[in-house]
């Protein structure tokens, strides 16, 4: 057993377990954060420190924090879980079947894999060059998508200004 | 470690995410499940690339893109959740059943 | 000027006048009328000049219209004896009628339009006459029909006029369909539509029978022969000058002209000729009987037109091109004259009823009455007027190698013609207030007040006088016409002519006894038999029969299909639509709106598929 | 010939008009109309240039532009014209321009209306000039889809129903077409969608052709108003607003006939020969059936709608003769009928805009009140009857000549149908245009000279090709020489 594999493995699974099972949504988000740190560890083990750093920065630092804000803003951290058992067992069944089937495929498949890649080739320079050269268009599109997502998010959550006409109508409705 | 080990790890992570998506009531919890599934995919990308001698930078770039898209997706999803909360005073997925036939 | 220039002027002048009058001078009647009159004059002069410069060889001027695939269609002018005579007749008579209409239509609010369509009609007719190919003939044959539609329906606010125009168009179109199919078949068997070439072609027998029969269907429609004759009397709804134009020299003559044009083809088809003779003779007799009882002056003339057209076709069908053609020319002149005279009475006394006109003092219009008598005598075939010569020739040609029945039919029709013509003349000129005959309506009294004398009477009288001279003199031009046609004029001996003259005189005599003498009851021998009279008056009930049978049938089919469309096709489509909707409603119940259920189901299915494929691949 | 990509410019003109229209603010109605009119004029001028610069003696496809689009699937943006495309491009340009001018008085949601219309015309042009079957189908759908909103929003008389019916019928047609086209691609080896390559003899075996042909024929035939799948077309015509009816009957139905000619017959000649008698019978039934049903209609537009069924039957009959004269006549008839129905709907639309009534029994003697407006209608009616002097006479003549040669009985039945055509046209004229004056309509006003322009243009085109048919037939026959001069060998 390799410590570079087992440590991230453990962190990931524990974090994910928390994220999936905790009914307090804040706890779940923390579980997610832990799991993501584990994923970053796995990235390191797979020889890609840059993505590992990005993972921690964006996911743990960005997304998880945003979720916490959202939870705070919606002020419903743990809605009452109703009719839980049937639903959970059904979901568990589906997920379990998926897991079993997937494992079956993975175990049976022959990937022809063997030796590791030397980590030298994974230089950040190569990534940077490719990003601005080969995948230039995709990179630019992604930035556009992000921009649009931000603008879109703002537009969606913006409170609509109350029109004067509605105010005129309001008393009549109350009267009715 | 072998490729299969990483793939099984990713599969496990994905299944847990799937469970969250299917079982949880809370929209944010469902979103968390989605994020887990995305990360499972990311692990797969890097693992395949690491073990199968593919283009060195490709997997990393794809992972970066996925992370970027996930950020965008999370932003939009959270915005929608907030909007829904304002409308229904709830973020229970069972409350949103307008597509019912 | 060269012949082609003259021909082009002759053809283009009316077309230009039509567009100028209709579009350019829409609100200026005077200018429109002047334009049309000038164009008519130009056409008539050109046509006469062409006739005068006639050369024995046919001349041909052509321009390509369509040349593609297996079709080669051209437009042009063919100048030979037949076209030159007919062109001159058409142009001159049209000019007469245009002049006449100056007075006749002087107060009509639509006179500009009227003149424009006269010009269009003249153009179509001239192009038809001078046509060098059957295709062009057909094109202008249709256009003649179209122009006549607008002229007959000129008073468009009268429902009867609109109905008559519609009836004329549709009934002639039934004939046109035959002509059209015949044309296509002819084209397929000869690969040409050139008239000169077609006339020089020899056919194997069965094919030519079919083709000529189809052509004859077209002629039946246009020349108002039985059984498609019923549109012609109704077409009298148009203004009288229109009737004069349509039913003397032009529209109805087109069919006969077409027959004359393809005389060589028809002569190759024995069976068709027999059918032509039967139909023509039957039509001549049938329509004469109707003319004997009609009280409407224009209807009398209309029936007589049908019967005279039958005479022409008899002559042509009997094999004598000259006889039929000659009668076509003379009939054009005296029938135009008769219609113009009738128009003058009608215009003056504001009634169509012969008896009412007579009572109101018809004979006081001296020039008109003279024209009526001379034209009527020509129609009756009294020597030495124009109709006599041509009718003699026809009856003479029937005598050679044809069954007696045709001669007898011709003589019978000839007798009735003389009878009804003089019945009309006597009723107008010798009114008898004590007679049993009663007019349908009383004519307004116009004894002294001449409020109809708008300006000069010259435009009315000049054409009548000119045509009267024609009706007197044209009969003596037979030899020149024969020469132009390349035929030798046949002069029947007096003995051959005797029966025809005899029956004509007998007809006149009987008319005198019934209507003319001062003690006459003015109630014809036919009218004394009420059943027969009703039969004749109703046109042998053919109109009613057609209405029941064909119009009813067409409407029934239309109604049936209309129902099929609404209930069958539309209903079927709607049924499918509502079925789909019901199915959709049922299917919609499966939609619970539970997001997670959807995701779970899809993941499960997807996983099953993946498992299946993955295990399959690994094995 | 210049190197200018003239066909692409024609194609882009309506698209540019569409984009500008979308961007412009709602209130700028006059500007929107002017921009669309300019686009229409541009396409018309360019279509004239194409007509003039097309080398008729050379024939074949000319002015080819070829750009790979999705190379992995062999899809290319390939545009080119042959004699038939030249004629139909001209038709579209004329109807587009006159359609815009006819709708000059529109006030309801002007921006969206012209946007959809530009999109529709864009698709139509694309269909007429593309040489790649996939691109062809793409444009075909682009042309068909805007019909739904155009009818459902600006229409009248059960508009939602008609719009839905039209869309469903056309979608059924597409559903037949799509597998047919895919089958062409797959059966040919899956390398190319190019029409010329697929049309090569020997690409498809006879049994394959016989199997695929009905899919394509019926799929396109539904849009062409083929009996018995015609019932969407009259309802659609009736409900649509004036310019849409003009485009719909004038141009859109021609897409179907064009598809049959270009793809079904062009690629599968053996299949066409096998099925021709069957489809010729259906076409003939359509001719007579349309005339009979039109005889009983009381709505102006329904009469015209069923007359379209009848006239498109003539087109289909001509195509099914598979002989050069028949196909020449069919294409000519496509053009003539396009202009004629555009004129019909334009004339009726003018009357309807004022009266909001289309029941012919409610009218009478209109010619006395508005002679100019009704004379447009009368001229269109005369053209519909196939009176000589109008373009459609020659078209019908050519079709009938070939039809009698190939299918004597059907040809005769179709010709007899002319009598009923005359009957229903004259019925409308007699009831509504002539007859006693109805003083309800004394208030009607004549079109202004500006509004007369589009109608006069259409009439001029009809008369021009009626008097000089050789121009048109020469152009068409430069593309139809592939058909046997003696008709199908049956």
PDB file of C-alpha atoms in Angstrom, chain D residues 152-344:
ATOM      1  CA  UNK D 152     -50.024  32.014 -35.525  1.00  0.00           C
ATOM      2  CA  UNK D 153     -49.275  35.657 -34.687  1.00  0.00           C
ATOM      3  CA  UNK D 154     -50.261  37.697 -37.712  1.00  0.00           C
ATOM      4  CA  UNK D 155     -52.822  35.389 -39.258  1.00  0.00           C
ATOM      5  CA  UNK D 156     -56.604  35.376 -39.209  1.00  0.00           C
ATOM      6  CA  UNK D 157     -59.408  32.791 -39.238  1.00  0.00           C
ATOM      7  CA  UNK D 158     -58.463  29.953 -36.897  1.00  0.00           C
ATOM      8  CA  UNK D 159     -54.834  30.910 -37.084  1.00  0.00           C
ATOM      9  CA  UNK D 160     -53.458  28.708 -34.302  1.00  0.00           C
ATOM     10  CA  UNK D 161     -55.230  25.709 -35.722  1.00  0.00           C
ATOM     11  CA  UNK D 162     -53.928  26.350 -39.222  1.00  0.00           C
ATOM     12  CA  UNK D 163     -50.433  27.074 -38.054  1.00  0.00           C
ATOM     13  CA  UNK D 164     -50.337  23.895 -36.028  1.00  0.00           C
ATOM     14  CA  UNK D 165     -51.774  21.830 -38.842  1.00  0.00           C
ATOM     15  CA  UNK D 166     -49.293  23.212 -41.317  1.00  0.00           C
ATOM     16  CA  UNK D 167     -46.383  22.616 -39.007  1.00  0.00           C
ATOM     17  CA  UNK D 168     -47.427  19.068 -38.243  1.00  0.00           C
ATOM     18  CA  UNK D 169     -47.912  18.191 -41.899  1.00  0.00           C
ATOM     19  CA  UNK D 170     -44.597  19.670 -42.850  1.00  0.00           C
ATOM     20  CA  UNK D 171     -42.887  17.922 -39.982  1.00  0.00           C
ATOM     21  CA  UNK D 172     -44.356  14.638 -41.135  1.00  0.00           C
ATOM     22  CA  UNK D 173     -42.905  15.430 -44.534  1.00  0.00           C
ATOM     23  CA  UNK D 174     -39.534  16.111 -42.984  1.00  0.00           C
ATOM     24  CA  UNK D 175     -39.801  12.932 -40.989  1.00  0.00           C
ATOM     25  CA  UNK D 176     -40.122  11.029 -44.252  1.00  0.00           C
ATOM     26  CA  UNK D 177     -37.405  13.047 -45.905  1.00  0.00           C
ATOM     27  CA  UNK D 178     -34.749  12.750 -43.274  1.00  0.00           C
ATOM     28  CA  UNK D 179     -34.423   8.967 -43.322  1.00  0.00           C
ATOM     29  CA  UNK D 180     -34.590   9.106 -47.094  1.00  0.00           C
ATOM     30  CA  UNK D 181     -31.709  11.555 -47.284  1.00  0.00           C
ATOM     31  CA  UNK D 182     -29.680   9.660 -44.697  1.00  0.00           C
ATOM     32  CA  UNK D 183     -30.312   6.510 -46.700  1.00  0.00           C
ATOM     33  CA  UNK D 184     -28.901   8.259 -49.758  1.00  0.00           C
ATOM     34  CA  UNK D 185     -25.783   9.182 -47.821  1.00  0.00           C
ATOM     35  CA  UNK D 186     -25.282   5.745 -46.314  1.00  0.00           C
ATOM     36  CA  UNK D 187     -26.136   3.756 -49.427  1.00  0.00           C
ATOM     37  CA  UNK D 188     -23.740   5.798 -51.529  1.00  0.00           C
ATOM     38  CA  UNK D 189     -20.870   4.810 -49.230  1.00  0.00           C
ATOM     39  CA  UNK D 190     -21.008   7.641 -46.726  1.00  0.00           C
ATOM     40  CA  UNK D 191     -18.444   9.951 -48.305  1.00  0.00           C
ATOM     41  CA  UNK D 192     -20.361  12.782 -49.766  1.00  0.00           C
ATOM     42  CA  UNK D 193     -23.641  14.664 -49.770  1.00  0.00           C
ATOM     43  CA  UNK D 194     -22.840  16.299 -53.057  1.00  0.00           C
ATOM     44  CA  UNK D 195     -25.739  16.171 -55.478  1.00  0.00           C
ATOM     45  CA  UNK D 196     -23.653  15.895 -58.590  1.00  0.00           C
ATOM     46  CA  UNK D 197     -21.654  13.009 -57.167  1.00  0.00           C
ATOM     47  CA  UNK D 198     -24.774  11.236 -55.958  1.00  0.00           C
ATOM     48  CA  UNK D 199     -26.531  11.753 -59.275  1.00  0.00           C
ATOM     49  CA  UNK D 200     -23.871   9.758 -61.080  1.00  0.00           C
ATOM     50  CA  UNK D 201     -25.412   6.732 -62.724  1.00  0.00           C
ATOM     51  CA  UNK D 202     -24.699   3.503 -60.932  1.00  0.00           C
ATOM     52  CA  UNK D 203     -24.443   4.999 -57.466  1.00  0.00           C
ATOM     53  CA  UNK D 204     -27.608   3.255 -56.388  1.00  0.00           C
ATOM     54  CA  UNK D 205     -28.957  -0.052 -57.538  1.00  0.00           C
ATOM     55  CA  UNK D 206     -32.430  -0.085 -59.044  1.00  0.00           C
ATOM     56  CA  UNK D 207     -34.043  -1.831 -56.087  1.00  0.00           C
ATOM     57  CA  UNK D 208     -32.537   0.714 -53.672  1.00  0.00           C
ATOM     58  CA  UNK D 209     -33.850   3.537 -55.805  1.00  0.00           C
ATOM     59  CA  UNK D 210     -37.312   2.057 -55.920  1.00  0.00           C
ATOM     60  CA  UNK D 211     -37.282   1.705 -52.160  1.00  0.00           C
ATOM     61  CA  UNK D 212     -36.017   5.185 -51.285  1.00  0.00           C
ATOM     62  CA  UNK D 213     -37.865   7.169 -53.963  1.00  0.00           C
ATOM     63  CA  UNK D 214     -41.344   7.265 -52.358  1.00  0.00           C
ATOM     64  CA  UNK D 215     -39.887   8.596 -49.109  1.00  0.00           C
ATOM     65  CA  UNK D 216     -38.351  11.520 -50.907  1.00  0.00           C
ATOM     66  CA  UNK D 217     -41.257  12.070 -53.272  1.00  0.00           C
ATOM     67  CA  UNK D 218     -43.935  12.082 -50.601  1.00  0.00           C
ATOM     68  CA  UNK D 219     -41.729  13.970 -48.161  1.00  0.00           C
ATOM     69  CA  UNK D 220     -41.225  16.774 -50.636  1.00  0.00           C
ATOM     70  CA  UNK D 221     -44.662  16.264 -52.138  1.00  0.00           C
ATOM     71  CA  UNK D 222     -46.374  17.211 -48.883  1.00  0.00           C
ATOM     72  CA  UNK D 223     -44.824  20.639 -49.115  1.00  0.00           C
ATOM     73  CA  UNK D 224     -45.744  20.794 -52.786  1.00  0.00           C
ATOM     74  CA  UNK D 225     -49.424  20.332 -51.924  1.00  0.00           C
ATOM     75  CA  UNK D 226     -49.557  16.842 -53.359  1.00  0.00           C
ATOM     76  CA  UNK D 227     -52.971  15.163 -53.279  1.00  0.00           C
ATOM     77  CA  UNK D 228     -53.955  13.533 -50.846  1.00  0.00           C
ATOM     78  CA  UNK D 229     -51.575  15.306 -48.448  1.00  0.00           C
ATOM     79  CA  UNK D 230     -52.740  18.750 -49.434  1.00  0.00           C
ATOM     80  CA  UNK D 231     -55.176  19.660 -46.724  1.00  0.00           C
ATOM     81  CA  UNK D 232     -52.698  21.766 -44.763  1.00  0.00           C
ATOM     82  CA  UNK D 233     -52.165  24.091 -47.657  1.00  0.00           C
ATOM     83  CA  UNK D 234     -55.568  25.765 -48.144  1.00  0.00           C
ATOM     84  CA  UNK D 235     -56.049  26.285 -44.399  1.00  0.00           C
ATOM     85  CA  UNK D 236     -52.522  27.610 -44.171  1.00  0.00           C
ATOM     86  CA  UNK D 237     -53.074  29.979 -47.083  1.00  0.00           C
ATOM     87  CA  UNK D 238     -56.269  31.256 -45.587  1.00  0.00           C
ATOM     88  CA  UNK D 239     -54.913  31.929 -42.151  1.00  0.00           C
ATOM     89  CA  UNK D 240     -51.641  33.515 -43.197  1.00  0.00           C
ATOM     90  CA  UNK D 241     -51.228  37.261 -43.602  1.00  0.00           C
ATOM     91  CA  UNK D 242     -50.906  38.593 -47.124  1.00  0.00           C
ATOM     92  CA  UNK D 243     -47.156  38.522 -47.667  1.00  0.00           C
ATOM     93  CA  UNK D 244     -46.858  35.165 -45.966  1.00  0.00           C
ATOM     94  CA  UNK D 245     -49.531  33.724 -48.210  1.00  0.00           C
ATOM     95  CA  UNK D 246     -47.614  35.174 -51.112  1.00  0.00           C
ATOM     96  CA  UNK D 247     -44.370  33.587 -49.998  1.00  0.00           C
ATOM     97  CA  UNK D 248     -46.078  30.426 -48.892  1.00  0.00           C
ATOM     98  CA  UNK D 249     -48.032  29.643 -52.024  1.00  0.00           C
ATOM     99  CA  UNK D 250     -45.706  31.524 -54.297  1.00  0.00           C
ATOM    100  CA  UNK D 251     -42.382  30.165 -53.198  1.00  0.00           C
ATOM    101  CA  UNK D 252     -42.555  27.703 -50.359  1.00  0.00           C
ATOM    102  CA  UNK D 253     -44.675  25.141 -52.188  1.00  0.00           C
ATOM    103  CA  UNK D 254     -42.148  25.321 -54.988  1.00  0.00           C
ATOM    104  CA  UNK D 255     -39.496  24.076 -52.582  1.00  0.00           C
ATOM    105  CA  UNK D 256     -41.305  20.767 -52.505  1.00  0.00           C
ATOM    106  CA  UNK D 257     -41.551  20.499 -56.257  1.00  0.00           C
ATOM    107  CA  UNK D 258     -37.968  21.618 -56.596  1.00  0.00           C
ATOM    108  CA  UNK D 259     -36.871  18.979 -54.103  1.00  0.00           C
ATOM    109  CA  UNK D 260     -38.678  16.316 -56.084  1.00  0.00           C
ATOM    110  CA  UNK D 261     -37.036  17.430 -59.288  1.00  0.00           C
ATOM    111  CA  UNK D 262     -33.564  18.042 -57.925  1.00  0.00           C
ATOM    112  CA  UNK D 263     -33.171  15.261 -55.397  1.00  0.00           C
ATOM    113  CA  UNK D 264     -35.815  12.604 -55.837  1.00  0.00           C
ATOM    114  CA  UNK D 265     -35.772  12.483 -59.630  1.00  0.00           C
ATOM    115  CA  UNK D 266     -32.242  13.789 -60.061  1.00  0.00           C
ATOM    116  CA  UNK D 267     -30.584  11.247 -57.802  1.00  0.00           C
ATOM    117  CA  UNK D 268     -32.972   8.336 -58.277  1.00  0.00           C
ATOM    118  CA  UNK D 269     -33.993   8.332 -61.949  1.00  0.00           C
ATOM    119  CA  UNK D 270     -34.765   4.629 -61.990  1.00  0.00           C
ATOM    120  CA  UNK D 271     -36.943   4.909 -58.916  1.00  0.00           C
ATOM    121  CA  UNK D 272     -38.691   7.855 -60.554  1.00  0.00           C
ATOM    122  CA  UNK D 273     -39.396   5.855 -63.683  1.00  0.00           C
ATOM    123  CA  UNK D 274     -40.824   3.035 -61.596  1.00  0.00           C
ATOM    124  CA  UNK D 275     -43.120   5.243 -59.541  1.00  0.00           C
ATOM    125  CA  UNK D 276     -44.025   7.826 -62.201  1.00  0.00           C
ATOM    126  CA  UNK D 277     -47.358   6.286 -63.290  1.00  0.00           C
ATOM    127  CA  UNK D 278     -48.570   6.023 -59.705  1.00  0.00           C
ATOM    128  CA  UNK D 279     -47.680   9.565 -58.786  1.00  0.00           C
ATOM    129  CA  UNK D 280     -48.951  10.891 -62.106  1.00  0.00           C
ATOM    130  CA  UNK D 281     -52.362   9.485 -61.236  1.00  0.00           C
ATOM    131  CA  UNK D 282     -52.273  11.252 -57.871  1.00  0.00           C
ATOM    132  CA  UNK D 283     -51.211  14.490 -59.553  1.00  0.00           C
ATOM    133  CA  UNK D 284     -54.088  14.274 -62.017  1.00  0.00           C
ATOM    134  CA  UNK D 285     -56.559  13.601 -59.257  1.00  0.00           C
ATOM    135  CA  UNK D 286     -55.156  16.664 -57.527  1.00  0.00           C
ATOM    136  CA  UNK D 287     -55.778  18.812 -60.605  1.00  0.00           C
ATOM    137  CA  UNK D 288     -59.414  17.849 -60.978  1.00  0.00           C
ATOM    138  CA  UNK D 289     -60.094  17.557 -57.261  1.00  0.00           C
ATOM    139  CA  UNK D 290     -58.705  21.013 -56.495  1.00  0.00           C
ATOM    140  CA  UNK D 291     -60.861  22.554 -59.192  1.00  0.00           C
ATOM    141  CA  UNK D 292     -64.019  20.852 -57.959  1.00  0.00           C
ATOM    142  CA  UNK D 293     -63.512  21.743 -54.334  1.00  0.00           C
ATOM    143  CA  UNK D 294     -62.677  25.314 -55.268  1.00  0.00           C
ATOM    144  CA  UNK D 295     -66.053  25.483 -56.988  1.00  0.00           C
ATOM    145  CA  UNK D 296     -67.842  25.204 -53.672  1.00  0.00           C
ATOM    146  CA  UNK D 297     -65.732  27.492 -51.504  1.00  0.00           C
ATOM    147  CA  UNK D 298     -67.093  30.768 -50.260  1.00  0.00           C
ATOM    148  CA  UNK D 299     -63.898  32.322 -48.979  1.00  0.00           C
ATOM    149  CA  UNK D 300     -61.667  34.117 -51.479  1.00  0.00           C
ATOM    150  CA  UNK D 301     -58.559  32.641 -50.008  1.00  0.00           C
ATOM    151  CA  UNK D 302     -59.936  29.117 -49.863  1.00  0.00           C
ATOM    152  CA  UNK D 303     -60.667  29.324 -53.562  1.00  0.00           C
ATOM    153  CA  UNK D 304     -57.116  30.370 -54.213  1.00  0.00           C
ATOM    154  CA  UNK D 305     -55.847  27.720 -51.836  1.00  0.00           C
ATOM    155  CA  UNK D 306     -57.576  24.941 -53.708  1.00  0.00           C
ATOM    156  CA  UNK D 307     -56.622  26.437 -57.033  1.00  0.00           C
ATOM    157  CA  UNK D 308     -53.060  26.055 -55.791  1.00  0.00           C
ATOM    158  CA  UNK D 309     -53.672  22.387 -55.177  1.00  0.00           C
ATOM    159  CA  UNK D 310     -54.951  22.129 -58.716  1.00  0.00           C
ATOM    160  CA  UNK D 311     -52.096  24.091 -60.237  1.00  0.00           C
ATOM    161  CA  UNK D 312     -49.441  22.295 -58.262  1.00  0.00           C
ATOM    162  CA  UNK D 313     -51.012  19.114 -59.585  1.00  0.00           C
ATOM    163  CA  UNK D 314     -50.065  20.326 -63.041  1.00  0.00           C
ATOM    164  CA  UNK D 315     -46.498  20.854 -61.856  1.00  0.00           C
ATOM    165  CA  UNK D 316     -46.347  17.369 -60.392  1.00  0.00           C
ATOM    166  CA  UNK D 317     -47.904  15.839 -63.485  1.00  0.00           C
ATOM    167  CA  UNK D 318     -45.257  17.569 -65.587  1.00  0.00           C
ATOM    168  CA  UNK D 319     -42.490  16.275 -63.374  1.00  0.00           C
ATOM    169  CA  UNK D 320     -43.842  12.750 -63.494  1.00  0.00           C
ATOM    170  CA  UNK D 321     -43.811  12.660 -67.260  1.00  0.00           C
ATOM    171  CA  UNK D 322     -40.005  12.648 -66.954  1.00  0.00           C
ATOM    172  CA  UNK D 323     -39.858  14.092 -70.439  1.00  0.00           C
ATOM    173  CA  UNK D 324     -38.057  17.250 -71.343  1.00  0.00           C
ATOM    174  CA  UNK D 325     -41.147  19.201 -72.369  1.00  0.00           C
ATOM    175  CA  UNK D 326     -43.050  18.077 -69.315  1.00  0.00           C
ATOM    176  CA  UNK D 327     -40.279  19.104 -66.947  1.00  0.00           C
ATOM    177  CA  UNK D 328     -39.766  22.384 -68.781  1.00  0.00           C
ATOM    178  CA  UNK D 329     -43.459  23.023 -68.434  1.00  0.00           C
ATOM    179  CA  UNK D 330     -43.441  22.031 -64.778  1.00  0.00           C
ATOM    180  CA  UNK D 331     -40.642  24.427 -63.907  1.00  0.00           C
ATOM    181  CA  UNK D 332     -42.267  27.153 -65.959  1.00  0.00           C
ATOM    182  CA  UNK D 333     -45.500  26.476 -64.147  1.00  0.00           C
ATOM    183  CA  UNK D 334     -43.691  26.693 -60.816  1.00  0.00           C
ATOM    184  CA  UNK D 335     -42.546  30.145 -61.788  1.00  0.00           C
ATOM    185  CA  UNK D 336     -45.828  31.263 -63.316  1.00  0.00           C
ATOM    186  CA  UNK D 337     -47.913  29.897 -60.483  1.00  0.00           C
ATOM    187  CA  UNK D 338     -45.604  31.512 -57.966  1.00  0.00           C
ATOM    188  CA  UNK D 339     -46.059  34.935 -59.473  1.00  0.00           C
ATOM    189  CA  UNK D 340     -49.745  34.372 -60.088  1.00  0.00           C
ATOM    190  CA  UNK D 341     -50.663  33.308 -56.575  1.00  0.00           C
ATOM    191  CA  UNK D 342     -48.532  36.092 -55.182  1.00  0.00           C
ATOM    192  CA  UNK D 343     -50.634  38.458 -57.246  1.00  0.00           C
ATOM    193  CA  UNK D 344     -53.835  36.728 -56.174  1.00  0.00           C
TER     194      UNK D 344
END
